[in-house]
Amino acid sequence: MTQQQQHQGRLAFIGGGNMAEAILGGLLACGYPLSQCVVSEPIQARCEFLQSKYPGLQTLSGPDANSLAVQGSKSASTTQSLIQDGSIQVNATAASTDFAPAEVVILAVKPQVLKNVVVDLAPALRALQPLVISIAAGIETSAIARFMADGVDEEALVAGSVKLPPVIRVMPNTPALVLEGAAGMYATAEATAEHREVAESLMAAVSKQVSWVETESLIDTVTGISGSGPAYFFLMMEAMEEAGVKLGMDRATAKALTIQTCLGAAKMAQLSSDDLETLRIKVTSPQGTTDAAIKAFEAGGFRDLVQKGVTAADARSRTLAKELGGAKL
Ligand SMILES: O=C(O)[C@@H]1CCC=N1
């Protein structure tokens, strides 16, 4: 049994966008049971798309969809009545409308709506104590804890009479869609070793690289490197394709050569025991063609530019944290 298959508990995805789909698709590809997954997604057309792609998947849409996804449905008749009163639509095969409360809740909504979503779910989360995994960029675990504590006396929290669920923050990236993701993870002190293992096994289904960071601020740096990173490589590839076209090559050839070069370089970097600098030097004959290109890049301040780009993403992640998580409820 692979590590990815170890945890097979009830999973609730809150938000059914690209990243949720990537994680779900990867888990199913690794043998995770479809009947254990439920997706709450406000856009009905998106639910239908997910249903057609993953036949039998339970998707929920409507005002109570998030809490139903977390709390589960005690019986098919409960679900039926919810459909009849029009407040919720449950798309599932009749046999699987009865589902248990979530053991893991994956918060996969845009950072801008995370606060409202978590505040709405707060009583259910406190009652059920699932492992909460957030993939929202920029929202700190302390903010998520504050949203989950909505309406609770500070004293009750301090005294421990009200407990908040453990939170693990993940910054995945879109190559997860093709099972080649890279993810950074941060766990709060409340998360146990078992919680960490569950979160890691879920993310490992779609990520070839899963790295834990010891301080939460490093999640902002993960965002600057691997979260936003695919776009940097796409930009580089766009520029190389364009350069080929300007030099007289047809676009399709320039694109294909660029993509395979990027893939080949990444694979070499991954498989070789040489460091990145040595790999570069091995391609670069003295006074040769690569040497000419690298000199042009260095003269244009390439490294400094990359530093600036990564730093800008890191800084934006920190600003998002202040904008979206900082305000007291
Ligand atoms: O650009 C963004 O805000 C998100 C976070 C990392 C990748 N995309």
XYZ file of C-alpha atoms and ligand atoms in Angstrom:
337
model
C 0.000 0.000 0.000
C 1.397 3.389 -0.927
C 1.560 6.235 1.537
C -1.141 8.033 -0.461
C -3.623 5.276 0.253
C -3.205 5.188 4.008
C -5.854 7.722 4.945
C -9.270 6.948 3.511
C -11.510 8.924 5.846
C -14.409 11.104 4.873
C -13.214 14.148 2.944
C -15.172 17.375 2.441
C -13.921 19.828 -0.155
C -15.236 23.306 0.509
C -14.899 24.827 -2.959
C -14.659 22.821 -6.154
C -12.283 24.922 -8.261
C -9.098 23.924 -10.089
C -7.032 23.101 -7.015
C -9.808 21.092 -5.379
C -10.282 19.188 -8.610
C -6.545 18.559 -8.882
C -6.363 17.154 -5.349
C -9.553 15.136 -5.770
C -8.455 13.769 -9.155
C -5.063 12.779 -7.773
C -6.578 11.055 -4.768
C -9.020 9.091 -6.918
C -6.170 8.118 -9.253
C -4.345 6.757 -6.189
C -7.331 4.627 -5.242
C -9.009 6.907 -2.718
C -12.671 5.822 -2.522
C -14.980 8.155 -4.423
C -17.753 7.418 -1.917
C -15.620 9.064 0.789
C -15.447 12.426 -1.021
C -17.961 15.241 -1.144
C -17.509 18.589 -2.866
C -19.418 21.715 -1.934
C -19.370 24.196 -4.780
C -21.723 27.161 -5.285
C -21.621 27.135 -9.104
C -24.096 24.512 -10.256
C -22.482 24.167 -13.694
C -19.172 23.417 -12.010
C -20.860 20.695 -9.925
C -22.271 19.191 -13.103
C -18.843 19.261 -14.716
C -17.285 17.498 -11.712
C -20.121 14.968 -11.723
C -19.601 14.188 -15.392
C -15.851 13.853 -14.892
C -16.129 11.734 -11.739
C -19.417 9.805 -12.066
C -20.981 9.105 -8.688
C -19.180 11.973 -6.940
C -21.337 13.706 -4.370
C -21.494 17.422 -5.020
C -23.490 19.929 -3.030
C -24.663 23.348 -4.094
C -26.866 25.873 -2.355
C -26.929 27.950 0.818
C -26.366 25.059 3.257
C -24.027 23.062 1.058
C -20.857 23.780 3.044
C -22.288 22.766 6.397
C -23.931 19.674 4.925
C -20.603 18.679 3.384
C -18.941 18.996 6.803
C -21.709 17.568 8.966
C -22.839 14.835 6.616
C -26.297 13.604 5.961
C -27.760 11.168 8.475
C -30.142 9.547 6.016
C -31.194 9.652 2.402
C -34.624 10.952 3.446
C -32.999 13.959 5.140
C -31.227 14.698 1.915
C -34.448 14.236 -0.020
C -36.318 16.729 2.129
C -33.538 19.206 1.678
C -33.933 18.849 -2.057
C -37.699 19.245 -1.796
C -37.642 22.441 0.196
C -35.400 23.871 -2.483
C -32.686 25.078 -0.137
C -30.079 22.688 -1.378
C -29.341 20.466 -4.308
C -27.605 17.208 -3.759
C -26.205 15.560 -6.822
C -25.441 12.022 -5.982
C -26.554 8.569 -6.810
C -29.454 7.564 -4.573
C -27.400 4.890 -2.885
C -24.706 7.272 -1.748
C -26.688 10.275 -0.489
C -26.241 9.039 3.068
C -22.840 10.208 4.172
C -20.941 10.571 7.377
C -19.448 13.729 8.888
C -16.116 14.824 7.448
C -12.895 13.707 9.113
C -10.915 16.092 6.941
C -12.187 19.427 5.633
C -10.203 20.940 2.786
C -10.789 24.678 2.541
C -10.283 25.295 -1.167
C -12.073 28.594 -1.636
C -10.565 31.898 -2.739
C -8.821 33.731 0.109
C -11.267 36.619 -0.303
C -14.250 34.477 0.767
C -12.507 32.222 3.285
C -13.470 34.288 6.322
C -17.224 34.147 5.650
C -17.068 30.472 4.774
C -15.221 29.520 7.973
C -17.361 31.737 10.207
C -20.477 30.013 8.796
C -18.937 26.601 9.418
C -17.502 27.482 12.828
C -20.115 25.743 15.051
C -19.978 22.548 12.954
C -16.176 22.563 12.916
C -15.996 23.038 16.688
C -18.532 20.261 17.246
C -16.962 17.722 14.893
C -13.243 18.551 15.285
C -12.168 17.455 11.793
C -8.653 18.096 10.564
C -8.898 21.410 8.698
C -6.575 21.834 5.735
C -6.490 25.278 4.141
C -5.031 25.860 0.706
C -6.043 29.540 0.602
C -3.102 31.814 -0.226
C -2.125 34.323 2.410
C -4.562 33.413 5.210
C -2.702 32.617 8.405
C -3.645 29.742 10.688
C -4.212 32.231 13.529
C -6.823 33.985 11.373
C -8.495 30.662 10.547
C -8.534 29.832 14.266
C -10.129 33.219 14.977
C -12.786 32.622 12.322
C -13.494 29.182 13.823
C -13.793 30.767 17.272
C -16.494 33.147 16.061
C -19.050 33.745 18.814
C -17.025 31.917 21.480
C -15.924 33.646 24.686
C -12.195 34.157 24.936
C -12.394 32.651 28.443
C -13.947 29.418 27.173
C -11.089 29.067 24.705
C -8.441 29.790 27.302
C -10.084 27.438 29.827
C -10.257 24.759 27.150
C -14.011 24.190 27.493
C -14.270 25.037 23.791
C -11.719 23.435 21.511
C -10.807 24.489 18.002
C -9.967 21.906 15.330
C -6.329 21.487 14.243
C -5.345 23.449 11.137
C -2.739 22.598 8.542
C -1.939 25.183 5.920
C -0.853 24.024 2.494
C 0.438 25.949 -0.481
C 0.039 23.605 -3.453
C 0.595 24.503 -7.100
C -1.290 23.914 -10.333
C 0.995 21.163 -11.730
C -0.918 19.079 -9.188
C -3.448 18.877 -12.052
C -0.993 16.555 -13.833
C 0.186 14.881 -10.594
C 3.451 16.847 -10.669
C 2.714 19.299 -7.908
C 5.047 20.824 -5.352
C 3.533 21.769 -2.008
C 4.679 23.488 1.152
C 2.916 22.644 4.414
C 2.748 24.190 7.871
C 1.086 22.632 10.894
C 0.031 24.439 14.054
C 1.066 23.100 17.445
C -2.414 21.566 17.890
C -1.874 19.247 14.930
C -0.639 15.826 15.987
C 1.858 13.651 14.130
C -1.123 11.684 12.828
C -2.769 14.855 11.484
C 0.475 15.728 9.716
C 0.651 12.255 8.200
C -2.936 12.465 6.961
C -2.375 15.887 5.380
C 0.900 14.782 3.848
C -0.585 11.609 2.383
C -3.445 13.607 0.838
C -1.130 16.164 -0.746
C 1.372 13.531 -1.850
C -1.329 12.092 -4.111
C -0.855 15.056 -6.450
C 2.537 16.422 -5.448
C 5.922 14.878 -6.158
C 7.474 17.245 -3.643
C 5.914 17.908 -0.250
C 7.970 20.048 2.129
C 7.122 20.990 5.707
C 8.183 24.424 6.868
C 8.835 25.119 10.524
C 7.644 28.717 10.636
C 4.429 29.920 9.079
C 6.045 32.925 7.431
C 7.961 30.486 5.217
C 4.624 29.546 3.607
C 4.776 33.025 2.022
C 8.153 32.059 0.595
C 6.792 28.708 -0.601
C 4.143 30.782 -2.390
C 6.888 32.874 -4.005
C 8.839 29.808 -5.147
C 6.450 26.965 -5.990
C 2.934 28.380 -5.533
C 3.377 31.116 -8.117
C 6.445 29.474 -9.694
C 4.712 27.649 -12.555
C 3.806 31.067 -13.987
C 7.475 32.132 -13.968
C 8.406 29.129 -16.082
C 5.449 29.745 -18.399
C 6.678 33.331 -18.812
C 10.193 32.110 -19.610
C 8.746 29.623 -22.108
C 6.570 32.305 -23.712
C 9.656 34.492 -24.112
C 11.732 31.654 -25.604
C 8.941 30.733 -28.023
C 8.695 34.369 -29.088
C 12.462 34.633 -29.526
C 12.405 31.579 -31.815
C 9.584 33.083 -33.882
C 11.451 36.393 -34.191
C 14.476 34.478 -35.480
C 12.355 32.874 -38.216
C 11.165 29.590 -36.657
C 7.519 28.561 -36.915
C 5.662 28.990 -33.611
C 4.699 25.341 -33.175
C 8.299 24.171 -33.506
C 9.592 26.909 -31.204
C 6.956 25.989 -28.625
C 7.599 22.243 -28.793
C 11.386 22.652 -28.516
C 10.976 25.079 -25.618
C 8.622 22.857 -23.641
C 10.729 19.726 -24.042
C 13.857 21.673 -23.112
C 12.189 22.895 -19.918
C 10.992 19.386 -19.077
C 14.371 17.830 -19.896
C 16.287 20.386 -17.848
C 13.975 19.843 -14.864
C 14.363 16.087 -15.130
C 18.157 16.340 -15.333
C 18.189 18.657 -12.333
C 16.039 16.184 -10.419
C 17.976 13.032 -11.331
C 21.547 14.340 -11.343
C 23.764 14.468 -8.295
C 25.269 17.692 -9.680
C 24.053 20.972 -8.265
C 22.243 23.429 -10.539
C 25.313 25.572 -11.178
C 27.375 22.548 -12.240
C 24.625 21.413 -14.589
C 24.606 24.872 -16.194
C 28.374 24.936 -16.525
C 28.341 21.494 -18.196
C 26.115 22.851 -21.012
C 28.263 25.939 -21.385
C 31.375 25.507 -23.550
C 33.885 28.318 -23.077
C 33.250 31.039 -25.662
C 30.417 28.928 -27.075
C 26.759 29.612 -27.820
C 25.369 29.035 -24.304
C 28.137 31.208 -22.891
C 26.975 34.007 -25.190
C 23.360 33.604 -24.045
C 24.189 33.385 -20.330
C 26.393 36.500 -20.565
C 23.476 38.360 -22.169
C 21.117 37.201 -19.401
C 23.563 38.128 -16.634
C 24.252 41.531 -18.205
C 20.500 42.160 -18.167
C 20.315 41.450 -14.436
C 18.510 38.108 -14.764
C 19.266 36.837 -11.240
C 18.350 40.132 -9.651
C 15.097 40.159 -11.605
C 14.205 36.646 -10.433
C 15.006 37.667 -6.851
C 12.704 40.667 -7.248
C 9.895 38.525 -8.683
C 10.022 35.878 -5.952
C 10.283 38.598 -3.291
C 7.254 40.403 -4.764
C 5.134 37.230 -4.551
C 6.346 36.554 -1.001
C 5.525 40.148 -0.023
C 2.089 39.966 -1.677
C 1.303 36.810 0.287
C 2.165 38.678 3.515
C 0.002 41.652 2.473
C -2.904 39.330 1.674
C -2.572 37.937 5.188
C -3.034 41.440 6.606
C -5.846 42.392 4.224
C -7.895 39.224 4.505
C -7.034 37.720 7.856
C -5.839 40.579 9.976
C -9.094 42.336 10.790
C -10.680 41.271 14.048
C -14.142 39.839 13.707
O -1.537 34.045 -7.517
C -2.091 33.654 -6.500
O -2.540 34.453 -5.676
C -2.148 32.178 -6.203
C -1.289 31.833 -5.056
C -0.213 30.959 -5.586
C -0.550 30.770 -6.960
N -1.610 31.434 -7.299
